[in-house]
Coordinates of C-alpha atoms in Angstrom, one line a residue:
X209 CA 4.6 -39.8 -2.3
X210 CA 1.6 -38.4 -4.3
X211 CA 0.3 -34.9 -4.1
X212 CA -3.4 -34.0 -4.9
X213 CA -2.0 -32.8 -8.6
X214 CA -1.4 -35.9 -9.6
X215 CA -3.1 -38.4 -7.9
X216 CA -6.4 -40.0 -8.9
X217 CA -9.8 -39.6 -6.4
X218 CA -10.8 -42.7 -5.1
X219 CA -14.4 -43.5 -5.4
X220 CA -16.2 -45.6 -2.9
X221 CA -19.8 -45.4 -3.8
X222 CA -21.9 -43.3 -5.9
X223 CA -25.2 -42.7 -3.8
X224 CA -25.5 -40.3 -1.3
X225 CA -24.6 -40.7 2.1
X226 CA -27.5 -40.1 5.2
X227 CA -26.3 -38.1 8.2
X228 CA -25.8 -41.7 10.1
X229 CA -23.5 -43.2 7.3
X230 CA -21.4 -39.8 6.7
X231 CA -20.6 -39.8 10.7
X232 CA -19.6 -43.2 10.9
X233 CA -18.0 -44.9 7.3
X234 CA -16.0 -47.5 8.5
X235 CA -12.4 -47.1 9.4
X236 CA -11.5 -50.3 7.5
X237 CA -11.8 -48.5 4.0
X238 CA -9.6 -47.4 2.2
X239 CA -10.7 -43.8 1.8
X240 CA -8.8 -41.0 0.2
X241 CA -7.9 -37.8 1.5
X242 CA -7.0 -36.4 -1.9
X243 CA -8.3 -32.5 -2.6
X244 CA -9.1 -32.1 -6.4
X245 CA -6.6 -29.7 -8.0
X246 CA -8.8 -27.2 -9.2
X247 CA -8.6 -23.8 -8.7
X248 CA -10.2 -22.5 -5.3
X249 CA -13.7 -21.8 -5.3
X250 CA -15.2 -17.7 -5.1
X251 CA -16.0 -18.9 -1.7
X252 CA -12.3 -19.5 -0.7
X253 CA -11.0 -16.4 -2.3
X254 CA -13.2 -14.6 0.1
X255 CA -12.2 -15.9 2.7
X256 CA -8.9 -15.4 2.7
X257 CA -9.5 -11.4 1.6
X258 CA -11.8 -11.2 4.6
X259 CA -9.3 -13.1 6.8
X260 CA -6.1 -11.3 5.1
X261 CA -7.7 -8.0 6.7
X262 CA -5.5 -9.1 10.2
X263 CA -2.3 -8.9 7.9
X264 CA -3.5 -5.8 6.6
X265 CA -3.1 -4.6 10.4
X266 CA -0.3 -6.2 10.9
X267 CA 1.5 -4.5 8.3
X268 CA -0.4 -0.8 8.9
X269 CA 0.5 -1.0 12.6
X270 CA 3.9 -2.3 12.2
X271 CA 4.8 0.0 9.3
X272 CA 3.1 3.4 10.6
X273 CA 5.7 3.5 13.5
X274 CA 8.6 4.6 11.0
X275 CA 6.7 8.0 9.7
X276 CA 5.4 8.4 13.5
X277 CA 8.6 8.7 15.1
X278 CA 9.9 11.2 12.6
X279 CA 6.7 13.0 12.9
X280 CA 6.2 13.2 16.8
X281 CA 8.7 15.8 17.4
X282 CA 7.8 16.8 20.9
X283 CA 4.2 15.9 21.3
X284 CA 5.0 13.0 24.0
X285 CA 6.2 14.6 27.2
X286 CA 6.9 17.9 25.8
X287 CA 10.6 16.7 24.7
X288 CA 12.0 15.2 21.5
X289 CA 12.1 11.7 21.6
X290 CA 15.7 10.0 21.2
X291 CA 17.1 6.4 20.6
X292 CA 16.1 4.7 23.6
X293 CA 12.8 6.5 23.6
X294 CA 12.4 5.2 20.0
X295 CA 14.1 1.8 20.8
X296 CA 11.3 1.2 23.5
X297 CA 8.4 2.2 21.6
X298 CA 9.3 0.5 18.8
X299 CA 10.1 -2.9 20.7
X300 CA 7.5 -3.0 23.2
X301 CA 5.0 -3.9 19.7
X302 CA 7.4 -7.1 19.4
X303 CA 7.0 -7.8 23.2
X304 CA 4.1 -8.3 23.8
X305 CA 3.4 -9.6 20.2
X306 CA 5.7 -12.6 21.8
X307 CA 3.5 -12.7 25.1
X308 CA 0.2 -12.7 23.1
X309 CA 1.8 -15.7 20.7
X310 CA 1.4 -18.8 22.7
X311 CA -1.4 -17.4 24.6
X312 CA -3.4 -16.7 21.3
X313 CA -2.6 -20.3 20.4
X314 CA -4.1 -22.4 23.5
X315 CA -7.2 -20.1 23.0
X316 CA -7.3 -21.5 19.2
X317 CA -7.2 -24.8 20.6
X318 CA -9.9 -24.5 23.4
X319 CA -12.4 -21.6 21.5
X320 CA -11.7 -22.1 17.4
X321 CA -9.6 -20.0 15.2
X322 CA -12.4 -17.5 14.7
X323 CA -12.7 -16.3 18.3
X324 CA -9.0 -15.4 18.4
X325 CA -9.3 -13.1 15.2
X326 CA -12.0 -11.6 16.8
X327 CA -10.1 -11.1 19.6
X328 CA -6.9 -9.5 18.3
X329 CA -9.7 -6.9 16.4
X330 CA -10.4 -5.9 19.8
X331 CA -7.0 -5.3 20.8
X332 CA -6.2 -3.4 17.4
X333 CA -9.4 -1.0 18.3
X334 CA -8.2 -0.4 21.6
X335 CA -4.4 0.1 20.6
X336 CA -5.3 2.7 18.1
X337 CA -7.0 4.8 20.0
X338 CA -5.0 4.8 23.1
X339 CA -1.9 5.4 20.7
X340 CA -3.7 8.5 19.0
X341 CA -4.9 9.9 22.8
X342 CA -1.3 9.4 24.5
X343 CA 0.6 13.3 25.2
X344 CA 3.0 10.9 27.6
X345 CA 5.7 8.5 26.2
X346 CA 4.2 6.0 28.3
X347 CA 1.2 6.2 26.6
X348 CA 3.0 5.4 23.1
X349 CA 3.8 2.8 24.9
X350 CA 1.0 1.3 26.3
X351 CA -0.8 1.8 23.0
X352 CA 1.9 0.1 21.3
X353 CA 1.7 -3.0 24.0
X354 CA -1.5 -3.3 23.3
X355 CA -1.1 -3.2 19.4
X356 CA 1.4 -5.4 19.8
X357 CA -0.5 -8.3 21.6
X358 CA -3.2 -8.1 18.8
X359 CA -0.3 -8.3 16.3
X360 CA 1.1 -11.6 18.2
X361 CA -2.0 -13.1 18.0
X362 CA -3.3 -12.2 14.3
X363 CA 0.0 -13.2 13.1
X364 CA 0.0 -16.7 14.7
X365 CA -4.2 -17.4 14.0
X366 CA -4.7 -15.9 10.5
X367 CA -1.6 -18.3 8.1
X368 CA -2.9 -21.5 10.5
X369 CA -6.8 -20.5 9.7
X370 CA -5.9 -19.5 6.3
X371 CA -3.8 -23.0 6.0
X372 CA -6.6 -25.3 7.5
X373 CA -9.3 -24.1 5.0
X374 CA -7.3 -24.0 1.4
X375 CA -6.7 -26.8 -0.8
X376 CA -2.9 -28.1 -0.8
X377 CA -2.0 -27.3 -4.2
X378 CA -3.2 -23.8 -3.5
X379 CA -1.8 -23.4 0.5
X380 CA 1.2 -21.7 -0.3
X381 CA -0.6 -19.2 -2.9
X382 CA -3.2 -18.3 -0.1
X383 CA -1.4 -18.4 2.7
X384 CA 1.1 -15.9 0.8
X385 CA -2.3 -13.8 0.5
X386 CA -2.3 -13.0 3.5
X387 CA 2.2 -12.1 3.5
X388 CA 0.9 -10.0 0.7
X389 CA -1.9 -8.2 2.6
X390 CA 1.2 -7.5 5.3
X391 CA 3.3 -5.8 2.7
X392 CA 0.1 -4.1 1.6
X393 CA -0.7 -2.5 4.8
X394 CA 2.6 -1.2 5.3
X395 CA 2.6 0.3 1.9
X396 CA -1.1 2.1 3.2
X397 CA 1.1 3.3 6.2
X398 CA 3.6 5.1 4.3
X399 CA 1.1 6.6 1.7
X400 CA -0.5 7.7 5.1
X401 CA 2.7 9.0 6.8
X402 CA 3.8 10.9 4.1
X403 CA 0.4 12.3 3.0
X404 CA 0.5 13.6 7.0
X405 CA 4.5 14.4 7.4
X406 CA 4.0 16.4 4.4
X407 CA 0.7 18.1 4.1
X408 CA -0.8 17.7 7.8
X409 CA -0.7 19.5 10.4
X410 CA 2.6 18.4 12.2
X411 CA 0.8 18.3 16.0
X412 CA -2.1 16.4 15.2
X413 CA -0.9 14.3 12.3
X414 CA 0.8 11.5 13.5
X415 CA -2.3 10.9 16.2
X416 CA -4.3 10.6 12.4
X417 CA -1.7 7.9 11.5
X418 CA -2.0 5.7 14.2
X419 CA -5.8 6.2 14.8
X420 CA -6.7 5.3 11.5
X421 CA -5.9 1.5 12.4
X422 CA -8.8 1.1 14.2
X423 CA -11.3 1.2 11.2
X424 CA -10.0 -2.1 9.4
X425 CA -10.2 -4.1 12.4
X426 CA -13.9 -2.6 13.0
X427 CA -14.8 -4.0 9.3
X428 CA -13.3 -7.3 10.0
X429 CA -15.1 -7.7 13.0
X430 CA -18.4 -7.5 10.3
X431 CA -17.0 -10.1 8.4
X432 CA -16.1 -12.6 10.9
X433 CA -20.2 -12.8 11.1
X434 CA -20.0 -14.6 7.5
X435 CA -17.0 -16.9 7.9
X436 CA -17.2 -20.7 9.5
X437 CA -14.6 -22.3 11.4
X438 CA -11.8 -24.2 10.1
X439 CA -13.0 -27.9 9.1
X440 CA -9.8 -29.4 10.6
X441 CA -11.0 -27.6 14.1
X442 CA -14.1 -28.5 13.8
X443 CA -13.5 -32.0 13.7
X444 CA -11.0 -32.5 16.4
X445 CA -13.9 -31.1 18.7
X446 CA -16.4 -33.8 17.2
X447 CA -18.7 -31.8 14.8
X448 CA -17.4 -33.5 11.0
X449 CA -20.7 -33.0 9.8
X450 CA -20.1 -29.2 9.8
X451 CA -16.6 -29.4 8.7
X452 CA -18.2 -31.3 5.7
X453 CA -20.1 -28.2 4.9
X454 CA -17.2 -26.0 5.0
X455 CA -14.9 -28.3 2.7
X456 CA -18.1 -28.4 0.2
X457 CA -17.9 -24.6 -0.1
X458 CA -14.1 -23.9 -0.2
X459 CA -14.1 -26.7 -2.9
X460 CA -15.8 -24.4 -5.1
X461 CA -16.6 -27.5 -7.8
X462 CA -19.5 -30.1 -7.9
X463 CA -18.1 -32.9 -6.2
X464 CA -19.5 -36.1 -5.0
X465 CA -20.4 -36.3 -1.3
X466 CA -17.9 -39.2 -1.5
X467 CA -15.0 -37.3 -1.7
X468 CA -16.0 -34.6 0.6
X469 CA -16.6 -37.5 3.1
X470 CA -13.4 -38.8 2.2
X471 CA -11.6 -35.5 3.4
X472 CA -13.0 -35.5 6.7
X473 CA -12.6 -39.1 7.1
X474 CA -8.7 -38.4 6.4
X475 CA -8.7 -35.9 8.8
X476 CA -9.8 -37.5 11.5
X477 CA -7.8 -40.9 11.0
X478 CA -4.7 -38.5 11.3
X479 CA -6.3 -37.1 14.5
X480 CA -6.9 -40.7 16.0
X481 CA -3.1 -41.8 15.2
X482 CA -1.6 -38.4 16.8
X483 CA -3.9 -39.2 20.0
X484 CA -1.7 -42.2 19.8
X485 CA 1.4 -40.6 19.7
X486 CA 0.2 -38.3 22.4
X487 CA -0.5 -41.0 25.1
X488 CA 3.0 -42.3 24.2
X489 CA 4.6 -38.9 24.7
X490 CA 2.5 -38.4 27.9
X491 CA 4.8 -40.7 30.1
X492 CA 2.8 -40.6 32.9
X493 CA 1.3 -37.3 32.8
X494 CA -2.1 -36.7 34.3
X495 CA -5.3 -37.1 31.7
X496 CA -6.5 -33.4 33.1
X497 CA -3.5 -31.6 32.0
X498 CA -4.1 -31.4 28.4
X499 CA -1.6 -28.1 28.2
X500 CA 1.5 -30.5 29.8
X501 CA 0.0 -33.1 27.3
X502 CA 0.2 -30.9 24.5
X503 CA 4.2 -29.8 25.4
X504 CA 5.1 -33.8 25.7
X505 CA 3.7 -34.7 22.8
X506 CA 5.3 -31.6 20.9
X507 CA 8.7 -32.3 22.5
X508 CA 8.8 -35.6 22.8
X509 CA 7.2 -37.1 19.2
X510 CA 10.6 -36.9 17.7
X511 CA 8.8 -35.8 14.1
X512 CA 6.6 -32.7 15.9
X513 CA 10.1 -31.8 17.6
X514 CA 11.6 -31.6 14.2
X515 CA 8.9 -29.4 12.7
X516 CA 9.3 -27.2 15.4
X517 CA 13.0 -27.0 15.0
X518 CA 12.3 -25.9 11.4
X519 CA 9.2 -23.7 11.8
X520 CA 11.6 -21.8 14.7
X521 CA 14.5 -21.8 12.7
X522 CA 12.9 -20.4 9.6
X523 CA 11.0 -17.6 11.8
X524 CA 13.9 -16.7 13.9
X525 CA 16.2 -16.1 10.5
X526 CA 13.3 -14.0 9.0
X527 CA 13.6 -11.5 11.9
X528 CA 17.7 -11.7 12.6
X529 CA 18.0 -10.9 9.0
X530 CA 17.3 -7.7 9.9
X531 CA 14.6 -6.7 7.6
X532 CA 11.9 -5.3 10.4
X533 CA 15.0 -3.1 11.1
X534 CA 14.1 -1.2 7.9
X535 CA 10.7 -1.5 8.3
X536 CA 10.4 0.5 11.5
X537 CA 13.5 2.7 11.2
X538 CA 13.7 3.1 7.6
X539 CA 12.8 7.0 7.6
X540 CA 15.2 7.1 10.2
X541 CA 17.6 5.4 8.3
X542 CA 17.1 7.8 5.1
X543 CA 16.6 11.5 6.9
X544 CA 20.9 10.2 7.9
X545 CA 21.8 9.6 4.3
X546 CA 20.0 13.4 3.6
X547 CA 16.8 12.3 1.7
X548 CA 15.1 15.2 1.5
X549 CA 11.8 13.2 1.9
X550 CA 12.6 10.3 3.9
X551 CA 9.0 9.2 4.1
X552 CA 8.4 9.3 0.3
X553 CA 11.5 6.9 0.1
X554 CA 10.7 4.9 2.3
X555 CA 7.8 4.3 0.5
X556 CA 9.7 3.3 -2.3
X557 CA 10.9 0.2 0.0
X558 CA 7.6 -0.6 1.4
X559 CA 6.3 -0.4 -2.4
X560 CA 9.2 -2.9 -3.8
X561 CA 8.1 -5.4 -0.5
X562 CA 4.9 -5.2 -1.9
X563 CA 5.3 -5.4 -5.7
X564 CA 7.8 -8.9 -5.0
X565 CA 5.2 -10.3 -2.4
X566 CA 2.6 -10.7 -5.2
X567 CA 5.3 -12.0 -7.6
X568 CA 5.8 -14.8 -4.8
X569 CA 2.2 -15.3 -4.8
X570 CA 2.4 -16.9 -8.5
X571 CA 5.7 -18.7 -7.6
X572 CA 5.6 -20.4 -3.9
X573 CA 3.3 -23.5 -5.6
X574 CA 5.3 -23.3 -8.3
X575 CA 8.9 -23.8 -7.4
X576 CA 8.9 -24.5 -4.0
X577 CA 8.8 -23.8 -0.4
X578 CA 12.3 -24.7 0.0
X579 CA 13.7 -24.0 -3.5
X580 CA 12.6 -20.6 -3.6
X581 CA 14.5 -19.7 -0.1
X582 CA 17.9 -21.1 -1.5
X583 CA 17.4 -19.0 -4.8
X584 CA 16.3 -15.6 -3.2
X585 CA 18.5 -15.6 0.4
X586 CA 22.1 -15.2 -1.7
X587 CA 20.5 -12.2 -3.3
X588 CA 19.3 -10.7 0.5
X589 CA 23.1 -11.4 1.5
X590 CA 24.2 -9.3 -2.1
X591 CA 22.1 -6.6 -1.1
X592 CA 23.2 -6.3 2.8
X593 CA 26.9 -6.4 1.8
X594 CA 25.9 -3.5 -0.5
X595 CA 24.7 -1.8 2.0
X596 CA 27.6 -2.1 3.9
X597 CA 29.8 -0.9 1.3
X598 CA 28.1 1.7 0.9
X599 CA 27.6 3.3 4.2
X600 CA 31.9 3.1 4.2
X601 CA 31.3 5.6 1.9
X602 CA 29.1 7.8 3.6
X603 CA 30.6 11.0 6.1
X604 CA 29.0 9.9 9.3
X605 CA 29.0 12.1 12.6
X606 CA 32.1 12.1 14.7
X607 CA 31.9 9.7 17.6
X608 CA 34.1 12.5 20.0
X609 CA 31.3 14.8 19.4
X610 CA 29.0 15.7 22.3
X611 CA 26.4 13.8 21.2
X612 CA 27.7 11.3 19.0
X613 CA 24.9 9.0 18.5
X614 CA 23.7 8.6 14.6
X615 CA 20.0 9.1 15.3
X616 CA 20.3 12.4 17.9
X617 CA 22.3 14.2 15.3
X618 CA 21.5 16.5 12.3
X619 CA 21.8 14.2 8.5
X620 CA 25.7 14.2 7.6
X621 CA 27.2 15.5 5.0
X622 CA 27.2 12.7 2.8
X623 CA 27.9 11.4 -1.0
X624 CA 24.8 11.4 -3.2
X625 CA 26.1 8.4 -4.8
X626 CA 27.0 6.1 -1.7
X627 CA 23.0 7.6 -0.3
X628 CA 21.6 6.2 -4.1
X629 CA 24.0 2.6 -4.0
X630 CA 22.3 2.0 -0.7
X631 CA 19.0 2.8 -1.5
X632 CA 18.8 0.4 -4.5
X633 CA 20.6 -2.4 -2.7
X634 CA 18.7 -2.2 0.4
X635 CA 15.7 -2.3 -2.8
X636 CA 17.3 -5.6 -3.7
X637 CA 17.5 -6.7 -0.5
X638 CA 14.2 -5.8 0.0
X639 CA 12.4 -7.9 -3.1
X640 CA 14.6 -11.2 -2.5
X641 CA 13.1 -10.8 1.1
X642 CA 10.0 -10.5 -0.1
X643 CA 10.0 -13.6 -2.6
X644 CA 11.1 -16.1 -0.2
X645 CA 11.5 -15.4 3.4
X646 CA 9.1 -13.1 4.1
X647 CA 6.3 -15.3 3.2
X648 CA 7.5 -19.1 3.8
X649 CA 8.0 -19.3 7.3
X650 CA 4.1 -18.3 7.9
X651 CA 3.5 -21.7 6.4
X652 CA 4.6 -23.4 9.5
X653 CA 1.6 -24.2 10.1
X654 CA 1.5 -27.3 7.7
X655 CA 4.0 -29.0 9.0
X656 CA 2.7 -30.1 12.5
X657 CA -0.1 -32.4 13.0
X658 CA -3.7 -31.5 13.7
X659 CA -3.1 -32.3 17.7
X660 CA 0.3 -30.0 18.2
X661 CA -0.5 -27.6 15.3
X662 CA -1.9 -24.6 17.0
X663 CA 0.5 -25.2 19.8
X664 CA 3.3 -25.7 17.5
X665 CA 2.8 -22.8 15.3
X666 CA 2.5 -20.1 18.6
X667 CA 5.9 -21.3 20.0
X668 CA 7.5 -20.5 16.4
X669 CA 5.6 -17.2 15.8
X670 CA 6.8 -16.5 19.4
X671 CA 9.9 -17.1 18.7
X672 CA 9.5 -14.6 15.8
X673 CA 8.4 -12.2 18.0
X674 CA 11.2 -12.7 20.8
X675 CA 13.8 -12.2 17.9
X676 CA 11.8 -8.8 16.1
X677 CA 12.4 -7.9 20.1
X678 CA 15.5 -7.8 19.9
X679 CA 16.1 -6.7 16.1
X680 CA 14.1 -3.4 17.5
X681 CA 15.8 -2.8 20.7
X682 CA 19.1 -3.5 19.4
X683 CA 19.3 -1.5 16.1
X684 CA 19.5 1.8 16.5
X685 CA 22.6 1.4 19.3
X686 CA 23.9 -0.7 16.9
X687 CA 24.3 1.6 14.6
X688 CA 25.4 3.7 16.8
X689 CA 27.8 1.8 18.1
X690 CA 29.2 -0.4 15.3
X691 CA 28.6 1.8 13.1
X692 CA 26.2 1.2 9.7
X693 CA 28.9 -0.5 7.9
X694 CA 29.3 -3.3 10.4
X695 CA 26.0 -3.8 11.5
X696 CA 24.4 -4.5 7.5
X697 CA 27.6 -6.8 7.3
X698 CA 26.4 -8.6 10.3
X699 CA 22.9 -9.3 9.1
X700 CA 24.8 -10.4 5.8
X701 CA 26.5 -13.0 7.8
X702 CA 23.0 -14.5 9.1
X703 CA 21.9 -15.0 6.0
X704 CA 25.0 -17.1 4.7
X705 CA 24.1 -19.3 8.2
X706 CA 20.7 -19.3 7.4
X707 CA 21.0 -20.5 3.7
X708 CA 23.1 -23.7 4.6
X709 CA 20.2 -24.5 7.7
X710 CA 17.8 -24.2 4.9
X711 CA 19.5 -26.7 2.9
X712 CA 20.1 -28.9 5.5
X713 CA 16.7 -29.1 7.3
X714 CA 14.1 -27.7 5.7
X715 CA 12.2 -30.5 3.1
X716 CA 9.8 -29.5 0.2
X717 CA 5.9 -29.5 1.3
X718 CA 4.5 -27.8 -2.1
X719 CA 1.5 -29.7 -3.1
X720 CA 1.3 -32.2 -0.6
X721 CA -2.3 -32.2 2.2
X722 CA -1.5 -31.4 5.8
X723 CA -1.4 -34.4 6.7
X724 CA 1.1 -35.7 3.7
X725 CA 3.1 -33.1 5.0
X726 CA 3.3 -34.5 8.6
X727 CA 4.8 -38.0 7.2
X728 CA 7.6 -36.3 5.4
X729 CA 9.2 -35.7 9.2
X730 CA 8.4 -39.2 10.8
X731 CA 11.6 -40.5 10.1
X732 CA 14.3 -37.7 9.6
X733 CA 14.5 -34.6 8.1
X734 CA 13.0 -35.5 4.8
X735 CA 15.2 -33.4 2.8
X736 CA 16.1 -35.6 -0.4

């Protein structure tokens, strides 16, 4: 199969097209959907900056919640908060992130992608500011809940609008934009918690932290004035002629109308022969339900269920990994090894997320969806065995103590070495995180077809969200009750399962349109 970097355009005629021809070119010729493999136009680049704004959240609202809880002392309900206050505060974000996913992605389908960014800004106003007013833990919470829902949905709606607008030798570099503006908002919200832990006042500060997050989502909600639909949108609810318009600007070249027409024409022949597949899946299912439609033809077209296999697969093992573990307990994690700071280092992870995201920004299109997961996942399970080891080394609390739990005592005494060997291999864990799996399942997007692909890609980011859930609720009584030592062994473990499903399901899609990407599933697995 060809990919836009090396095959030729197609030319079908030279003279312009009127508004009549460009709507209706016949079906019968053989027009290309090629993209030329240039590099994305000024245009395109803003976009994805204005749209990378939700991952920005994302990462500032997700990231913020590890310098709050060491910060809160006992501002919420006049009492110090402990594990199971921190558990539910910290996984009520994931909840309702999951509730929001699939919700988020019907309302893609029915409004447009735009409406549903809008949307989660909203929520991300709201959240903030009920976080920064709450004196009751169930106020965290509800803030929190809120957060979380615009987090479910920005994280689902801004890789699939990002993914629908870029050109397929670039997808993976832009769509990793937006991974990259993630890491880059949880670096923000360390700079901020520390800057607050440290030189704020200690009642107020933390109220600072999470309040800020309302003023990116304000800005965004400026930009979303300037930025069009997606063109694939667009036409599957009839209106090519403007998805023409938008493929002209994000080519960012002088092309001929030809090949812009070609596009759209590609596009919707895709569209036609999924509408097919539908009203095979439907097996009897009544024309008005278009949501039980949408389910039979995601479950039922044996090459969407496959995609969906893979795009849950690939989110749940990017959560049960464990890596949102150190994200939102990470100055937890370090006030136990004694870090005098644990805010500043903690910074020093979110820094090392960000610093490898933009090195995976040059290589995704480079070497590979796939390839780059089965280089960089050994080096994840290198680091959490590290870890392990070297929490054996640590002097942790003793479990007859009164109050034995890890995170409801004072730091332990504990080795400066084993505190600096886990520290750089959670660092290494960290960056081999960052380079592969951290950025490749949001590109799940291209491999369902225009009809299922909102659907598609909200049941996998939901399924991201249900396992973050769980990561969050579970990992601080893990740790307290099979100890450090087992627990980073047990996320070891996932990895070496989810290395061998990588290599067994998950086929290469660098380079190749959204809807080349779609054929490599029709038959099997299309792993070579």
């Amino acid at each position: 199969m060809r990919t836009s970097a090396d095959a030729p355009l197609i030319s079908h005629r030279d003279d312009e097209f009127d508004d009549e021809s460009r709507s209706d070119l016949g079906d019968t010729e053989d027009v290309s959907t090629e993209w030329p493999a240039g590099r994305p136009g000024l245009f395109m680049w803003l976009l994805t900056l204005s749209a990378g704004i939700s991952g920005l959240l994302f990462g500032y609202d997700t990231g913020v919640i590890s310098a709050t809880l060491v910060s809160i002392g006992t501002s919420l309900s006049d009492r110090t908060l402990n594990s199971l206050d921190k558990s539910v505060i910290t996984s009520c974000t994931s909840l309702f992130a999951l509730i929001a996913s699939p919700i988020s992605s019907v309302l893609a389908d029915h409004f447009g992608r735009k409406p549903v960014i809008l949307l989660s800004d909203l929520l991300f106003v709201f959240g903030a500011l009920v976080q920064s007013c709450s004196y009751k833990v169930w106020g965290m919470v509800l803030g929190r809940s809120i957060v979380g829902a615009a987090v479910g949905a920005a994280s689902f709606v801004t890789p699939l609008y990002i993914a629908e607008l870029a050109p397929p030798a670039h997808r993976g570099r832009l769509v990793t934009m937006n991974s990259m503006s993630v890491t880059l908002g949880q670096v923000v919200a360390y700079v901020i918690g520390w800057i607050f832990a440290e030189h704020g006042d200690p009642a107020t500060g933390w109220r600072w932290m999470v309040g800020l997050g309302a003023l990116p989502a304000a800005l965004q909600c400026i930009f979303l004035l300037f930025m069009p639909e997606t063109p694939r949108w667009l036409v599957k609810v009839g209106k090519s002629m403007d998805a023409q318009r938008v493929i002209g600007k994000t080519i960012g070249t002088d092309v001929n109308t030809h090949l812009i027409i070609s596009v759209v024409k590609g596009i919707e022949r895709e569209l036609r022969e999924e509408q097919g597949n539908a009203a095979l899946a439907s097996n009897g299912v009544k024309s008005g339900s278009s949501w039980l439609r949408g389910w039979n033809e995601l479950l039922k077209v044996p090459k969407n269920r496959r995609a969906l296999i893979i795009a849950c697969f690939l989110q749940g093992l990017q959560q049960f990994c464990g890596f949102n573990s150190l994200m939102y307990f990470s100055a937890t994690i370090f006030t136990m090894l004694g870090f005098s700071i644990p805010t500043l280092t903690s910074l020093t992870v979110a820094a090392t997320n960000f610093a490898f995201t933009v090195l995976a920004l040059f290589l995704v299109d480079r070497i590979g969806r796939r390839r780059i997961l089965l280089y960089s996942i050994p080096f994840m399970v290198a680091g959490l065995f590290m870890s392990a080891f070297g929490f054996t080394l640590v002097k942790l609390p003793n479990s007859s103590a009164p109050t034995p739990a890890i995170t409801d005592v004072d730091p332990p005494t504990s080795s400066q070495n084993a505190a600096v060997v886990i520290l750089i291999s959670i660092m290494l864990y960290v960056s081999s995180y960052a380079i592969g799996l951290g950025n490749v399942p949001w590109m799940q997007s291209e491999l369902f077809p225009l009809s299922v692909r909102s659907l598609g890609s909200g049941v996998s980011t939901a399924m991201n969200w249900l396992a973050n859930f769980i990561i969050g609720l579970t990992f601080l009584p893990l740790m307290d009750l099979l100890t450090p030592s087992v627990t980073f062994g047990l996320y070891g473990l996932i990895c070496v399962v989810g290395w061998f499903g990588v290599w067994k399901i998950y086929p290469e899609t660098a380079g190749l349109s959204l809807e080349e990407v779609t054929g490599l599933l029709e038959h099997g697995w299309g792993v070579e």
